Coordinates of N, CA, C and O in Angstrom, one line a residue:
M1 N 116.1 77.1 102.5 CA 115.9 78.7 103.1 C 116.8 79.6 103.5 O 118.3 79.4 103.6
I2 N 116.9 80.5 102.8 CA 117.7 81.4 102.8 C 118.8 82.5 103.8 O 117.8 83.6 103.7
K3 N 119.7 83.0 104.1 CA 119.7 83.3 105.0 C 120.1 84.8 105.4 O 121.0 84.7 104.5
V4 N 119.2 86.0 105.9 CA 120.0 87.3 105.7 C 121.2 87.1 106.6 O 121.3 86.4 108.2
N5 N 122.4 88.3 106.0 CA 123.5 88.4 106.9 C 124.4 87.2 107.0 O 125.3 87.3 107.6
K6 N 124.0 86.6 106.5 CA 124.8 85.6 105.6 C 125.9 84.9 104.8 O 124.9 85.5 103.3
Y7 N 127.2 84.3 104.6 CA 127.8 84.3 102.9 C 126.5 82.9 103.1 O 126.8 82.1 103.3
L8 N 126.8 82.9 101.2 CA 126.3 82.1 100.5 C 126.9 81.0 99.7 O 128.0 81.4 99.4
S9 N 126.7 79.5 99.8 CA 127.5 79.0 98.9 C 126.9 79.3 97.5 O 126.2 79.5 97.6
V10 N 128.0 78.7 96.7 CA 127.6 78.5 95.4 C 126.2 77.9 95.3 O 125.5 78.9 94.3
G11 N 126.2 77.0 95.7 CA 124.5 76.3 95.5 C 123.5 76.9 95.9 O 122.5 77.2 95.2
E12 N 123.7 77.8 96.7 CA 122.8 78.8 97.1 C 122.6 80.1 97.1 O 121.7 80.7 96.0
T13 N 123.6 80.5 96.0 CA 123.2 81.4 94.9 C 122.8 81.1 93.8 O 122.4 82.1 93.5
A14 N 123.4 79.8 93.3 CA 122.1 79.4 92.2 C 121.1 79.6 92.7 O 120.4 79.6 91.8
E15 N 120.4 79.1 93.8 CA 118.9 78.7 93.9 C 118.3 79.7 94.0 O 117.8 80.2 93.5
M16 N 119.4 81.2 94.1 CA 119.1 82.7 95.1 C 118.6 83.8 93.1 O 117.4 84.0 93.4
L17 N 119.3 82.5 92.7 CA 119.1 83.5 91.1 C 118.4 82.6 90.4 O 118.4 83.0 89.1
A18 N 118.2 81.6 90.3 CA 117.5 80.8 89.6 C 119.1 80.5 88.4 O 118.1 79.9 87.4
V19 N 119.5 79.9 88.7 CA 120.6 79.3 87.6 C 121.2 78.3 88.0 O 121.3 77.8 89.1
S20 N 122.2 78.2 87.1 CA 122.4 76.5 87.7 C 124.1 76.9 88.6 O 124.8 77.7 88.3
V21 N 124.5 75.8 88.7 CA 126.1 76.1 89.9 C 127.3 76.6 88.9 O 127.7 77.6 89.2
P22 N 126.9 75.9 87.7 CA 128.3 76.0 86.6 C 127.9 77.8 86.1 O 128.8 78.0 85.6
T23 N 126.8 77.7 86.2 CA 126.7 79.7 85.6 C 127.3 80.3 86.8 O 127.8 81.5 86.1
I24 N 127.7 79.7 87.9 CA 127.7 80.8 89.4 C 129.2 81.0 89.0 O 130.0 82.2 89.2
R25 N 129.5 79.8 89.0 CA 131.4 79.9 88.3 C 132.0 80.4 87.4 O 132.6 81.1 87.3
R26 N 131.0 80.4 86.5 CA 131.4 81.1 84.8 C 131.2 82.2 85.2 O 132.4 83.2 84.7
W27 N 130.2 82.8 85.7 CA 130.5 84.3 86.6 C 131.2 84.9 87.0 O 131.6 86.1 86.5
Q28 N 131.8 83.8 88.0 CA 132.3 84.6 88.7 C 134.0 84.6 88.1 O 134.3 86.0 88.7
K29 N 134.2 83.6 87.5 CA 135.2 83.9 86.6 C 135.7 85.1 85.9 O 136.6 85.8 85.4
S30 N 134.7 85.8 85.0 CA 134.3 86.7 84.4 C 133.8 88.3 85.5 O 133.7 89.0 84.8
R31 N 134.4 88.0 86.4 CA 133.6 88.7 87.1 C 132.5 89.4 87.3 O 132.7 91.2 87.3
K32 N 131.5 88.5 86.5 CA 129.9 89.2 86.9 C 129.7 89.3 87.9 O 128.6 90.2 88.8
I33 N 130.2 88.5 89.2 CA 129.7 88.3 89.8 C 130.6 88.0 91.2 O 131.9 87.8 90.7
Q34 N 131.1 89.0 92.7 CA 132.3 88.8 93.3 C 132.2 88.2 94.2 O 130.9 87.9 95.2
E35 N 132.8 86.9 94.2 CA 133.1 86.3 96.1 C 133.1 87.0 97.1 O 134.2 87.9 97.3
S36 N 133.1 86.8 97.8 CA 133.3 87.3 99.3 C 134.8 87.3 99.7 O 135.8 87.6 100.4
H37 N 135.0 85.9 99.9 CA 135.8 85.2 100.4 C 135.6 83.9 100.2 O 134.8 83.4 99.5
R38 N 137.0 83.1 100.5 CA 136.7 81.6 99.9 C 137.1 80.9 101.9 O 137.8 81.2 102.9
T39 N 135.9 79.9 101.9 CA 136.7 78.7 103.2 C 138.0 78.5 102.8 O 138.7 78.0 102.4
L40 N 138.2 78.0 104.7 CA 139.4 77.2 104.5 C 139.2 75.7 103.4 O 141.0 75.2 102.9
G41 N 138.4 75.3 103.4 CA 138.5 74.2 102.2 C 138.6 74.7 100.4 O 138.2 73.7 99.9
N42 N 138.0 76.0 100.4 CA 138.2 76.7 99.3 C 137.2 76.7 98.5 O 137.2 76.9 97.2
H43 N 136.4 76.8 99.5 CA 134.9 76.8 98.6 C 134.2 78.1 99.0 O 134.9 79.3 99.8
R44 N 134.4 78.9 97.3 CA 133.6 79.6 97.2 C 132.5 80.5 98.2 O 131.4 79.8 98.7
R45 N 132.5 82.3 98.4 CA 131.4 82.1 99.6 C 130.9 83.5 98.9 O 131.7 84.4 98.7
F46 N 129.7 83.8 98.9 CA 129.4 85.1 97.9 C 128.0 86.0 99.0 O 127.5 84.9 100.0
S47 N 128.2 87.3 99.4 CA 128.0 87.9 100.2 C 125.8 88.4 99.4 O 126.1 87.8 98.0
I48 N 125.0 88.9 100.3 CA 124.2 88.8 99.7 C 124.5 90.4 98.8 O 123.6 90.3 97.6
N49 N 125.3 91.4 99.3 CA 125.2 92.4 98.6 C 125.8 92.1 97.2 O 125.6 93.1 96.3
S50 N 126.7 91.4 96.8 CA 127.1 91.1 95.7 C 126.4 90.8 94.9 O 125.9 90.8 93.7
I51 N 125.3 90.0 95.1 CA 124.1 89.6 94.7 C 122.8 90.9 94.4 O 122.8 91.0 93.1
R52 N 122.6 91.5 95.4 CA 122.1 93.0 94.9 C 122.4 93.8 93.7 O 122.0 94.3 93.1
V53 N 124.5 94.2 93.8 CA 124.8 94.7 93.2 C 125.0 94.1 91.3 O 124.1 94.6 90.4
L54 N 124.5 92.6 91.4 CA 124.2 91.9 90.1 C 123.6 92.3 89.5 O 122.6 91.9 88.6
L55 N 121.9 91.9 90.7 CA 120.6 92.5 90.4 C 120.1 93.8 90.2 O 119.1 93.6 89.7
G56 N 121.1 94.4 90.2 CA 120.7 96.2 89.6 C 120.1 96.9 91.6 O 119.1 97.2 91.3
I57 N 119.6 95.4 92.6 CA 119.0 96.1 93.8 C 119.7 97.1 94.7 O 120.8 96.6 95.2
N58 N 119.9 98.5 94.6 CA 120.0 99.2 95.7 C 119.4 98.9 97.1 O 118.4 100.3 97.3
F59 N 119.4 98.4 98.0 CA 119.3 98.4 98.7 C 119.6 98.3 100.3 O 120.6 97.3 100.5
E60 N 120.2 99.1 101.0 CA 120.6 99.4 102.1 C 120.1 99.1 103.4 O 119.0 100.0 103.9
R61 N 120.4 98.1 104.5 CA 120.1 98.1 105.4 C 121.1 98.9 106.7 O 122.0 99.4 106.6
K62 N 120.4 99.2 107.7 CA 120.1 100.4 108.1 C 120.2 99.5 109.7 O 120.1 99.2 109.6
I63 N 121.2 100.3 110.5 CA 121.5 99.9 112.1 C 120.6 101.2 112.5 O 120.2 102.0 113.0
V64 N 119.2 101.0 113.3 CA 118.0 101.1 114.2 C 118.1 101.2 115.4 O 118.2 99.7 116.3
G65 N 117.7 102.6 116.1 CA 117.7 102.3 117.9 C 116.2 102.7 117.8 O 116.0 103.6 117.7
Y66 N 116.1 102.1 119.2 CA 114.4 102.1 119.5 C 114.6 102.9 121.5 O 115.1 101.9 122.0
A67 N 114.3 104.7 121.8 CA 114.4 104.3 122.5 C 112.8 104.7 122.8 O 111.5 105.7 122.1
R68 N 111.9 104.8 124.1 CA 110.9 105.0 124.9 C 110.9 105.1 126.4 O 112.2 104.5 127.4
V69 N 110.5 106.1 126.5 CA 109.6 106.5 128.0 C 108.2 106.9 128.2 O 107.4 106.5 127.9
S70 N 107.8 105.9 129.5 CA 106.3 106.4 130.0 C 105.9 107.8 130.0 O 104.7 107.4 129.8
S71 N 106.4 108.4 130.1 CA 105.6 109.3 130.7 C 106.7 110.7 130.4 O 107.6 111.1 130.3
H72 N 106.3 112.1 130.8 CA 106.5 113.6 130.4 C 107.3 113.8 131.1 O 108.8 114.6 130.6
D73 N 107.4 113.1 132.5 CA 108.4 113.6 133.3 C 109.5 112.6 133.6 O 110.6 113.4 133.7
Q74 N 109.9 112.1 132.5 CA 111.1 110.9 132.0 C 111.3 111.4 130.4 O 112.0 111.1 130.1
K75 N 111.4 112.3 129.8 CA 111.2 112.8 128.6 C 113.2 113.3 128.3 O 113.5 112.9 127.8
A76 N 113.3 114.2 129.8 CA 115.1 113.6 129.9 C 115.7 112.8 130.0 O 117.0 112.6 129.1
D77 N 114.8 111.5 130.1 CA 115.6 110.1 130.1 C 115.7 109.8 128.2 O 117.0 108.9 127.7
L78 N 114.8 110.2 127.7 CA 113.9 110.3 126.7 C 115.6 110.4 125.8 O 116.2 109.5 124.8
Y79 N 116.1 111.8 126.5 CA 117.3 112.6 124.9 C 118.1 111.9 125.4 O 119.2 111.6 124.8
T80 N 118.5 111.2 126.8 CA 119.8 110.7 127.0 C 120.0 109.2 126.3 O 120.6 108.7 126.1
Q81 N 119.1 108.4 126.4 CA 118.5 107.1 125.4 C 119.3 107.3 123.9 O 119.7 106.6 123.1
A82 N 118.2 108.2 123.6 CA 118.0 108.5 122.5 C 120.2 109.0 121.7 O 120.6 108.7 120.5
E83 N 120.6 109.7 122.4 CA 122.0 110.2 122.5 C 122.9 108.9 122.1 O 123.7 108.7 121.8
L84 N 122.9 108.5 123.3 CA 123.5 106.8 123.4 C 123.1 106.0 122.6 O 124.1 105.4 121.9
L85 N 122.1 105.7 122.5 CA 122.1 104.9 120.3 C 122.8 105.6 119.5 O 123.4 104.4 118.6
M86 N 122.7 106.8 119.3 CA 123.4 107.3 118.3 C 124.7 107.2 118.7 O 125.6 107.0 117.7
G87 N 125.5 107.8 120.0 CA 126.2 107.1 120.2 C 127.4 105.0 120.1 O 128.3 105.5 120.0
Y88 N 126.5 104.6 120.2 CA 126.5 103.4 119.9 C 126.6 103.4 117.9 O 127.2 101.9 118.2
G89 N 126.3 103.9 117.1 CA 126.4 103.8 115.8 C 125.2 104.0 115.4 O 125.4 103.4 113.9
C90 N 124.2 103.9 115.5 CA 123.0 103.9 114.5 C 122.8 104.7 113.9 O 123.0 106.4 114.0
D91 N 121.9 104.0 112.6 CA 121.5 105.7 112.0 C 120.5 105.8 112.2 O 120.4 107.1 111.4
E92 N 120.0 105.9 112.7 CA 118.9 106.7 112.6 C 118.1 106.1 114.4 O 118.1 105.1 114.7
V93 N 117.2 106.6 115.4 CA 116.8 106.0 116.5 C 115.5 106.5 116.2 O 115.1 108.1 115.7
I94 N 114.7 105.6 116.6 CA 113.3 105.9 116.4 C 112.5 106.1 117.8 O 112.8 105.4 118.9
T95 N 112.3 107.2 118.4 CA 111.7 107.3 120.0 C 110.0 107.6 119.8 O 109.3 107.9 119.1
D96 N 109.5 106.8 121.5 CA 108.2 107.1 121.7 C 108.4 107.9 123.0 O 109.3 107.0 124.0
L97 N 107.2 108.5 123.5 CA 106.9 108.9 124.7 C 105.5 108.2 125.0 O 104.5 108.9 125.1
D98 N 105.3 107.0 125.3 CA 104.2 106.6 125.9 C 104.1 105.1 127.1 O 105.0 104.6 126.6
S99 N 103.3 104.6 126.8 CA 103.0 103.2 127.2 C 103.9 102.0 126.9 O 103.2 101.8 126.1
G100 N 104.3 102.1 127.7 CA 104.6 100.0 127.5 C 103.5 99.1 127.0 O 104.1 98.5 126.3
M101 N 102.3 99.2 127.3 CA 102.0 98.3 127.4 C 100.4 99.0 125.9 O 99.9 97.8 125.7
N102 N 100.7 100.1 125.4 CA 100.4 100.5 124.6 C 100.9 99.8 122.8 O 101.9 100.5 122.8
C103 N 100.1 99.2 122.1 CA 101.5 98.6 121.2 C 100.5 99.0 120.0 O 101.2 99.2 118.4
R104 N 100.4 100.3 120.2 CA 99.5 101.7 119.0 C 100.5 102.9 119.0 O 100.6 103.6 118.4
K105 N 101.7 102.0 119.0 CA 102.4 103.9 119.7 C 103.4 104.0 118.1 O 103.7 103.1 117.2
R106 N 102.7 105.5 118.0 CA 103.7 105.6 116.5 C 105.0 105.2 115.8 O 105.6 105.0 114.9
G107 N 106.5 105.4 116.6 CA 107.7 105.3 116.8 C 107.7 103.2 116.5 O 108.3 102.7 115.9
L108 N 107.0 102.5 117.0 CA 106.8 101.4 117.4 C 106.1 100.2 116.1 O 106.8 99.7 115.5
I109 N 105.8 101.1 115.3 CA 104.6 101.3 114.4 C 105.4 100.8 113.1 O 105.8 100.6 112.6
K110 N 106.0 102.5 113.5 CA 107.3 102.6 112.1 C 108.5 101.7 112.4 O 108.4 100.9 110.9
L111 N 108.8 101.3 113.5 CA 110.0 100.2 113.6 C 109.5 99.1 112.9 O 110.1 98.7 112.0
L112 N 108.3 98.2 113.2 CA 107.5 97.3 112.9 C 107.5 97.1 111.7 O 107.9 96.1 110.3
K113 N 106.8 98.5 110.6 CA 107.4 98.2 109.2 C 108.3 97.9 108.8 O 108.7 97.5 107.5
L114 N 109.7 98.7 109.1 CA 110.9 98.9 108.9 C 111.8 97.1 109.1 O 112.6 96.4 108.1
I115 N 111.1 96.7 110.2 CA 111.7 95.3 110.4 C 111.0 94.3 109.1 O 111.5 93.5 109.0
V116 N 109.1 94.2 108.9 CA 109.0 93.7 108.0 C 108.9 93.9 106.5 O 109.9 93.3 105.7
S117 N 110.1 95.1 106.1 CA 110.4 94.8 104.8 C 111.5 94.4 105.0 O 112.4 95.0 103.4
G118 N 112.4 94.4 106.5 CA 113.7 93.9 106.1 C 114.3 95.1 105.5 O 116.1 94.9 105.4
K119 N 114.5 96.7 106.3 CA 115.1 97.5 106.3 C 116.6 97.9 107.4 O 117.0 98.3 107.5
I120 N 115.9 96.6 108.6 CA 116.9 97.2 109.6 C 117.7 95.7 109.7 O 117.8 94.5 109.4
E121 N 119.5 95.9 109.6 CA 120.2 95.1 109.8 C 120.3 94.9 111.3 O 120.6 93.6 111.7
K122 N 120.6 95.7 112.1 CA 120.5 95.5 113.4 C 119.2 96.4 114.3 O 119.3 97.5 113.9
L123 N 118.9 95.9 115.2 CA 118.1 96.8 115.9 C 118.8 96.5 117.8 O 119.0 96.2 117.7
I124 N 119.1 98.0 118.2 CA 119.9 98.3 119.3 C 118.4 98.6 120.2 O 118.0 100.0 119.8
L125 N 118.4 98.3 121.5 CA 117.7 98.9 122.1 C 118.6 99.2 123.8 O 119.7 98.7 123.9
T126 N 118.0 100.1 124.5 CA 118.7 100.4 125.7 C 118.4 99.7 127.3 O 118.5 99.5 128.0
H127 N 117.0 99.1 127.0 CA 116.7 97.8 128.3 C 116.0 96.5 126.8 O 114.9 97.4 126.3
H128 N 115.3 95.4 127.6 CA 114.8 94.9 126.7 C 113.6 95.2 126.7 O 112.6 94.6 126.2
D129 N 112.8 95.8 127.9 CA 111.7 96.2 127.3 C 111.0 97.6 127.4 O 110.2 98.4 127.4
R130 N 111.7 98.1 126.5 CA 111.4 99.1 125.6 C 110.5 99.4 124.3 O 109.8 100.4 124.1
L131 N 110.6 98.4 123.4 CA 109.4 98.2 122.8 C 108.0 98.4 123.0 O 107.3 98.6 123.5
L132 N 107.5 96.8 124.4 CA 107.0 96.3 125.1 C 106.8 96.0 125.8 O 108.1 95.8 126.4
F133 N 106.0 95.4 127.3 CA 106.0 95.2 128.6 C 105.6 93.6 128.3 O 106.5 92.7 129.0
F134 N 105.2 93.6 126.8 CA 104.8 92.0 126.9 C 105.8 91.2 126.2 O 106.4 91.3 124.7
Y135 N 106.7 90.8 127.1 CA 108.4 90.2 126.9 C 107.8 89.3 125.8 O 108.9 88.6 124.9
D136 N 106.3 88.3 125.7 CA 106.4 86.9 124.9 C 106.7 88.0 123.1 O 107.5 87.3 122.3
F137 N 106.5 89.3 123.0 CA 106.5 89.8 121.8 C 107.7 90.0 121.4 O 108.2 90.0 120.4
C138 N 107.9 90.7 122.6 CA 110.0 90.7 122.4 C 110.4 89.4 121.8 O 111.5 89.7 120.7
R139 N 110.4 88.2 122.4 CA 111.2 86.9 122.4 C 110.7 86.8 120.8 O 111.6 85.6 120.3
L140 N 109.6 86.9 120.2 CA 109.1 86.7 119.3 C 109.7 87.2 117.9 O 109.9 86.6 117.2
I141 N 109.9 88.5 118.2 CA 110.5 89.7 117.3 C 111.8 89.0 117.3 O 112.3 88.8 116.4
E142 N 112.9 88.7 118.6 CA 114.2 88.3 118.8 C 113.9 87.0 117.8 O 115.2 87.1 116.2
K143 N 113.3 86.2 117.2 CA 113.2 84.6 116.6 C 113.2 85.4 115.6 O 114.1 84.1 114.4
C144 N 113.1 86.5 114.6 CA 113.4 87.1 113.2 C 115.3 87.2 112.8 O 115.8 87.1 113.3
E145 N 115.2 86.3 111.7 CA 117.1 86.1 111.7 C 117.2 87.8 110.9 O 118.3 87.5 111.1
K146 N 116.3 88.8 110.4 CA 116.7 89.8 110.2 C 117.5 91.1 111.5 O 118.1 91.9 111.1
I147 N 117.2 90.7 113.1 CA 117.6 91.6 113.2 C 119.0 91.0 114.8 O 118.6 89.7 115.1
L148 N 119.7 92.0 115.2 CA 120.8 92.0 116.4 C 120.5 92.5 116.9 O 120.8 93.5 116.8
W149 N 120.0 91.5 118.5 CA 120.1 92.4 119.4 C 121.1 92.7 119.9 O 122.5 92.3 120.7
V150 N 120.9 94.1 120.6 CA 121.9 94.1 121.5 C 121.6 95.4 122.6 O 120.8 96.6 122.4
L151 N 121.8 94.9 123.7 CA 120.8 95.6 125.3 C 122.3 96.3 125.8 O 123.1 95.6 126.3
F152 N 121.4 97.1 126.3 CA 122.9 97.6 127.7 C 122.3 97.8 128.7 O 121.3 96.9 129.2

């Protein structure tokens, strides 16, 4: 299984592109594909982005923040969370004003669609319970290789 956000070896790159290892080496020599770096053992490593360029895929992943409060009385805190997340470097902040027990929040659904489609590089939360109170749900999402959790 090829991991997202990792550098790929020549063999993994060849497997991903359905070509042989010598073909990858030949493409790298002719500069059709760029190696990201070499390891201490002088092994080539290729980034997912260089493979996307080769395939002509313009697919950028973004850093997304998620802010939620439970009631209208806490709306000021929602703005504070959103500003904090933007200051942390989020490309987009998704907000919800609803109970943590409600799994049908518009923002949460939008966030889950982004996660499933692989468009998120990092998910940043201000608190671990911002998604849902169901902590097992958070742990399930956490196992997804596509997300780096940053909690305040």
